[in-house]
GROMACS .gro file of N, CA and C in nm:
model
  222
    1UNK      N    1   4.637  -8.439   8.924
    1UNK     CA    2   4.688  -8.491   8.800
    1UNK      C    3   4.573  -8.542   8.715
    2UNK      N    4   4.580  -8.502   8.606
    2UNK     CA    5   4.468  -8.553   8.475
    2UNK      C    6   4.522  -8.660   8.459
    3UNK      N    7   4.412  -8.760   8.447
    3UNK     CA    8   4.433  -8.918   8.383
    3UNK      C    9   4.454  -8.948   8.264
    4UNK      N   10   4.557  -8.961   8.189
    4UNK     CA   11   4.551  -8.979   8.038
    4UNK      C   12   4.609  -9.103   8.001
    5UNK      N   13   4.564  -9.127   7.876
    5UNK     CA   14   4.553  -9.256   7.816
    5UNK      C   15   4.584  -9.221   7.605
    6UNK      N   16   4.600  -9.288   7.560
    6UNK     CA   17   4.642  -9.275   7.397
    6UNK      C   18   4.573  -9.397   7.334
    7UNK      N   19   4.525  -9.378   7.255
    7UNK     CA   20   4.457  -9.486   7.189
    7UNK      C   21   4.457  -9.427   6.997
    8UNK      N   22   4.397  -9.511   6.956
    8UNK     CA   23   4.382  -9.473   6.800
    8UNK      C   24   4.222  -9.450   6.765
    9UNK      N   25   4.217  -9.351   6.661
    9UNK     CA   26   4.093  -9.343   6.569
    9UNK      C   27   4.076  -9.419   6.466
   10UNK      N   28   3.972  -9.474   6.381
   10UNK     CA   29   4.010  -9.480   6.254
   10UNK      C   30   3.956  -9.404   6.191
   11UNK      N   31   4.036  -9.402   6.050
   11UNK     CA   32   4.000  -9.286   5.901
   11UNK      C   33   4.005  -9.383   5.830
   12UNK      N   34   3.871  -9.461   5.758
   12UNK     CA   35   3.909  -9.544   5.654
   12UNK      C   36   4.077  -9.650   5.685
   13UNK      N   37   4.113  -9.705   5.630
   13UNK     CA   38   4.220  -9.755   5.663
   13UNK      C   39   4.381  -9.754   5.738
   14UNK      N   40   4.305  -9.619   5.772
   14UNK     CA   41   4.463  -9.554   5.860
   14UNK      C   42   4.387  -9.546   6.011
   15UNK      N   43   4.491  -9.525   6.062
   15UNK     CA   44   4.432  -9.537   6.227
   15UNK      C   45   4.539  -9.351   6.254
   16UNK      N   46   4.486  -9.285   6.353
   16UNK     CA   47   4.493  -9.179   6.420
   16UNK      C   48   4.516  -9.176   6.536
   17UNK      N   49   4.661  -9.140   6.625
   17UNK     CA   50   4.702  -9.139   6.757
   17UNK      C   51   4.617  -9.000   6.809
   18UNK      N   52   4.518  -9.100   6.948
   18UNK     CA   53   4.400  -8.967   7.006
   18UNK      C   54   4.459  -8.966   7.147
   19UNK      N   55   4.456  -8.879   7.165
   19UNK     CA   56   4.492  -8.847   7.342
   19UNK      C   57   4.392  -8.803   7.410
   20UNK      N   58   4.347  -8.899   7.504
   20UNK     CA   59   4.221  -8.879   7.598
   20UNK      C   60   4.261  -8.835   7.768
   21UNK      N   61   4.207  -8.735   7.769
   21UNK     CA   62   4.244  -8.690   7.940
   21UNK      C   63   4.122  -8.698   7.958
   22UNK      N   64   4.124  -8.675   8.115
   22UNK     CA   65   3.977  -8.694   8.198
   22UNK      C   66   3.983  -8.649   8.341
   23UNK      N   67   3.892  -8.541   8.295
   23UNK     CA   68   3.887  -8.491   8.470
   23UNK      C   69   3.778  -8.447   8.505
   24UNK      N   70   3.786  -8.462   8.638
   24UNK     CA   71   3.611  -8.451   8.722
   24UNK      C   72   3.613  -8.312   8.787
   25UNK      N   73   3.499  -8.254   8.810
   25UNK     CA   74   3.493  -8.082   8.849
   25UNK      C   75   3.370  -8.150   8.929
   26UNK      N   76   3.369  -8.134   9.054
   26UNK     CA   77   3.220  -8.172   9.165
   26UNK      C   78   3.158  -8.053   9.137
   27UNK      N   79   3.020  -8.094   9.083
   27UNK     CA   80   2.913  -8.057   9.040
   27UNK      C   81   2.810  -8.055   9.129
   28UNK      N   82   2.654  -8.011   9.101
   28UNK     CA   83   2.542  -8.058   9.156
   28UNK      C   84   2.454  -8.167   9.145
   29UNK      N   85   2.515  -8.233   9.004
   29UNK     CA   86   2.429  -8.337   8.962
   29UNK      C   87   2.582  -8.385   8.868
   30UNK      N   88   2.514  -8.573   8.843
   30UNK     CA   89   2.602  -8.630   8.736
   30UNK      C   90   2.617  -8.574   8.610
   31UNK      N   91   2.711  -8.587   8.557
   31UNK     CA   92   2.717  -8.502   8.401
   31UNK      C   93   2.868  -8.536   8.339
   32UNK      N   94   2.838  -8.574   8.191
   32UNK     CA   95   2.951  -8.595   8.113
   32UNK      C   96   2.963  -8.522   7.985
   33UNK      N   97   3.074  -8.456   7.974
   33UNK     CA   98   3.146  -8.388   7.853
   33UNK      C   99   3.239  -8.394   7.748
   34UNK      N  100   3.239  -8.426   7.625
   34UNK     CA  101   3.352  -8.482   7.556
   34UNK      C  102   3.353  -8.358   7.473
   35UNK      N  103   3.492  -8.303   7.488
   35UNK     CA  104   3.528  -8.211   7.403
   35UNK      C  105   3.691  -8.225   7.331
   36UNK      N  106   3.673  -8.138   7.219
   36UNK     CA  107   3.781  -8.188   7.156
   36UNK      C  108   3.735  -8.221   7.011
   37UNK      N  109   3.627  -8.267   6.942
   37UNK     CA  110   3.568  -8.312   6.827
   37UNK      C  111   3.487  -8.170   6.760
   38UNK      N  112   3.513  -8.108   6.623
   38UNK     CA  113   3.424  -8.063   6.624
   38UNK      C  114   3.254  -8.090   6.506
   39UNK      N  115   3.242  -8.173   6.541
   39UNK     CA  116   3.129  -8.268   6.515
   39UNK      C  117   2.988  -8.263   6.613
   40UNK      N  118   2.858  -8.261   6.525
   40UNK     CA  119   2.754  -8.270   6.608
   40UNK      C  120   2.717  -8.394   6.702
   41UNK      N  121   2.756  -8.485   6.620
   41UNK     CA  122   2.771  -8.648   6.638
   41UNK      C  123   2.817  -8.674   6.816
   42UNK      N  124   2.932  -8.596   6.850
   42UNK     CA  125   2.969  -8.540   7.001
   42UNK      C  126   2.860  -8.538   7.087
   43UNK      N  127   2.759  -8.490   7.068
   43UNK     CA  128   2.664  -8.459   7.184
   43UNK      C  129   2.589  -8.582   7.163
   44UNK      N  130   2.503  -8.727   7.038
   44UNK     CA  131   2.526  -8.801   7.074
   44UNK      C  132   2.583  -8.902   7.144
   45UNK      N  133   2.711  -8.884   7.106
   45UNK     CA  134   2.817  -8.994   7.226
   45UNK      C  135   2.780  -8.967   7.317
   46UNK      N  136   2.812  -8.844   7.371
   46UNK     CA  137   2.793  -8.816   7.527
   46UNK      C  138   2.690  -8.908   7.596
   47UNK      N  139   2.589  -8.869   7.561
   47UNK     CA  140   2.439  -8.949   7.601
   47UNK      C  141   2.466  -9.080   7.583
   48UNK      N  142   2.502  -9.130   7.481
   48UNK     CA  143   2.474  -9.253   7.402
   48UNK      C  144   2.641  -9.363   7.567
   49UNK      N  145   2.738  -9.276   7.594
   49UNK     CA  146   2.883  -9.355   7.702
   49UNK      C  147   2.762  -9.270   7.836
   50UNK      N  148   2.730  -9.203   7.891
   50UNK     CA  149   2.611  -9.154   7.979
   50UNK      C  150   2.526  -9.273   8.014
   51UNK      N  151   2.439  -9.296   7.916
   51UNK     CA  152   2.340  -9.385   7.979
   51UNK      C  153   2.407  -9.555   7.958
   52UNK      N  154   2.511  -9.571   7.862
   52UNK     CA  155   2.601  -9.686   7.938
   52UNK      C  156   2.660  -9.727   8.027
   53UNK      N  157   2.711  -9.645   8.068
   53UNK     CA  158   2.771  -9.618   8.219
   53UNK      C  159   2.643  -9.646   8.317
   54UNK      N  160   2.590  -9.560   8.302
   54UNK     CA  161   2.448  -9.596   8.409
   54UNK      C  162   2.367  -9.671   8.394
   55UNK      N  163   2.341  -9.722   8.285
   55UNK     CA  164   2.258  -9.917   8.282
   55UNK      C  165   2.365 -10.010   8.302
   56UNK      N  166   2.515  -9.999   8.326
   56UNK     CA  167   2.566 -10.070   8.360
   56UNK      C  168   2.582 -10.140   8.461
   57UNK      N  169   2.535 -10.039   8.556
   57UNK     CA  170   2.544 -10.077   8.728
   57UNK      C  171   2.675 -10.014   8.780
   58UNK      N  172   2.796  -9.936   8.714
   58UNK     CA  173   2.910  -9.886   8.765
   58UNK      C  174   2.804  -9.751   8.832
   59UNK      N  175   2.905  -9.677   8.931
   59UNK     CA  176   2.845  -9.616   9.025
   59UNK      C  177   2.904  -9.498   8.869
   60UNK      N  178   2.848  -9.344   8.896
   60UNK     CA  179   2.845  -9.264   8.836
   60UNK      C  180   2.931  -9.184   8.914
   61UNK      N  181   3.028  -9.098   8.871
   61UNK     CA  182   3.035  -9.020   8.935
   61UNK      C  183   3.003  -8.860   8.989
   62UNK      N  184   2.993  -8.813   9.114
   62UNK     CA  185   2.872  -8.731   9.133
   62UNK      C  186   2.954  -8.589   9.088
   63UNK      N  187   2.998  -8.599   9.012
   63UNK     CA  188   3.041  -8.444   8.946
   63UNK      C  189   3.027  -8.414   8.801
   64UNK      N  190   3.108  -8.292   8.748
   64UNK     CA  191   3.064  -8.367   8.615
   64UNK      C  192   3.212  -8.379   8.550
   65UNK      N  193   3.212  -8.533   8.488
   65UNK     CA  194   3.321  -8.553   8.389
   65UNK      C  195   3.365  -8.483   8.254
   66UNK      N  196   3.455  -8.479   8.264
   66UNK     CA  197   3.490  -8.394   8.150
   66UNK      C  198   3.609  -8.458   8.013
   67UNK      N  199   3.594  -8.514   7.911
   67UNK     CA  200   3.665  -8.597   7.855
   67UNK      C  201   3.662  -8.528   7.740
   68UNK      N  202   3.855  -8.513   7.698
   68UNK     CA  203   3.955  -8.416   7.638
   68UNK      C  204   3.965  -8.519   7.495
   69UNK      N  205   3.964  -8.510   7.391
   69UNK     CA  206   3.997  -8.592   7.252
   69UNK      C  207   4.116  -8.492   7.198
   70UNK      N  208   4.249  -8.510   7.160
   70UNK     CA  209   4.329  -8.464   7.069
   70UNK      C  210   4.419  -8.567   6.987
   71UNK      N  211   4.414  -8.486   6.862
   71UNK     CA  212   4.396  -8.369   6.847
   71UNK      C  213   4.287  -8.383   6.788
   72UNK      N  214   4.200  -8.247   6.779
   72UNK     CA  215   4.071  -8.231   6.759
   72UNK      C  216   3.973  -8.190   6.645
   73UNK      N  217   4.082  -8.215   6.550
   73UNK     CA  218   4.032  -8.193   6.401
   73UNK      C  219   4.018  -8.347   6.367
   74UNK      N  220   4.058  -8.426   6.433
   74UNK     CA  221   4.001  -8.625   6.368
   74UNK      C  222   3.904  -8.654   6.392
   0.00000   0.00000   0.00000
């Protein structure tokens, strides 16, 4: 079962219902993916929730994550 969760975006003064799933595929190494946006800005985040997670001290997990945004034009 995919883990999902609903939260909001904002657009200037309106907020946007986003649906976030999340699922792990065991990999060879740690690795995180956010798809769903189509924005360059995306491959920042990644890195930018990546190395938060891991200066945090939470353990990583050893596959690679994969995190779903819809809908995917916000």
């Amino acid at each position: 079962m995919v883990p999902k969760l609903k939260t909001v975006a904002f657009s200037g003064l309106k907020t946007v219902l986003v649906e976030v799933e999340v699922a792990e595929i065991f990999y060879d190494r740690p690795t995180l993916q956010i798809v769903g946006l189509p924005d360059t800005s995306v491959r920042e985040a990644q890195q930018r929730v990546f190395s938060a997670v891991k200066s945090s001290g939470l353990p990583l997990s050893q596959g690679k994550t994969i995190v779903n945004l819809a809908p995917a034009d916000v």
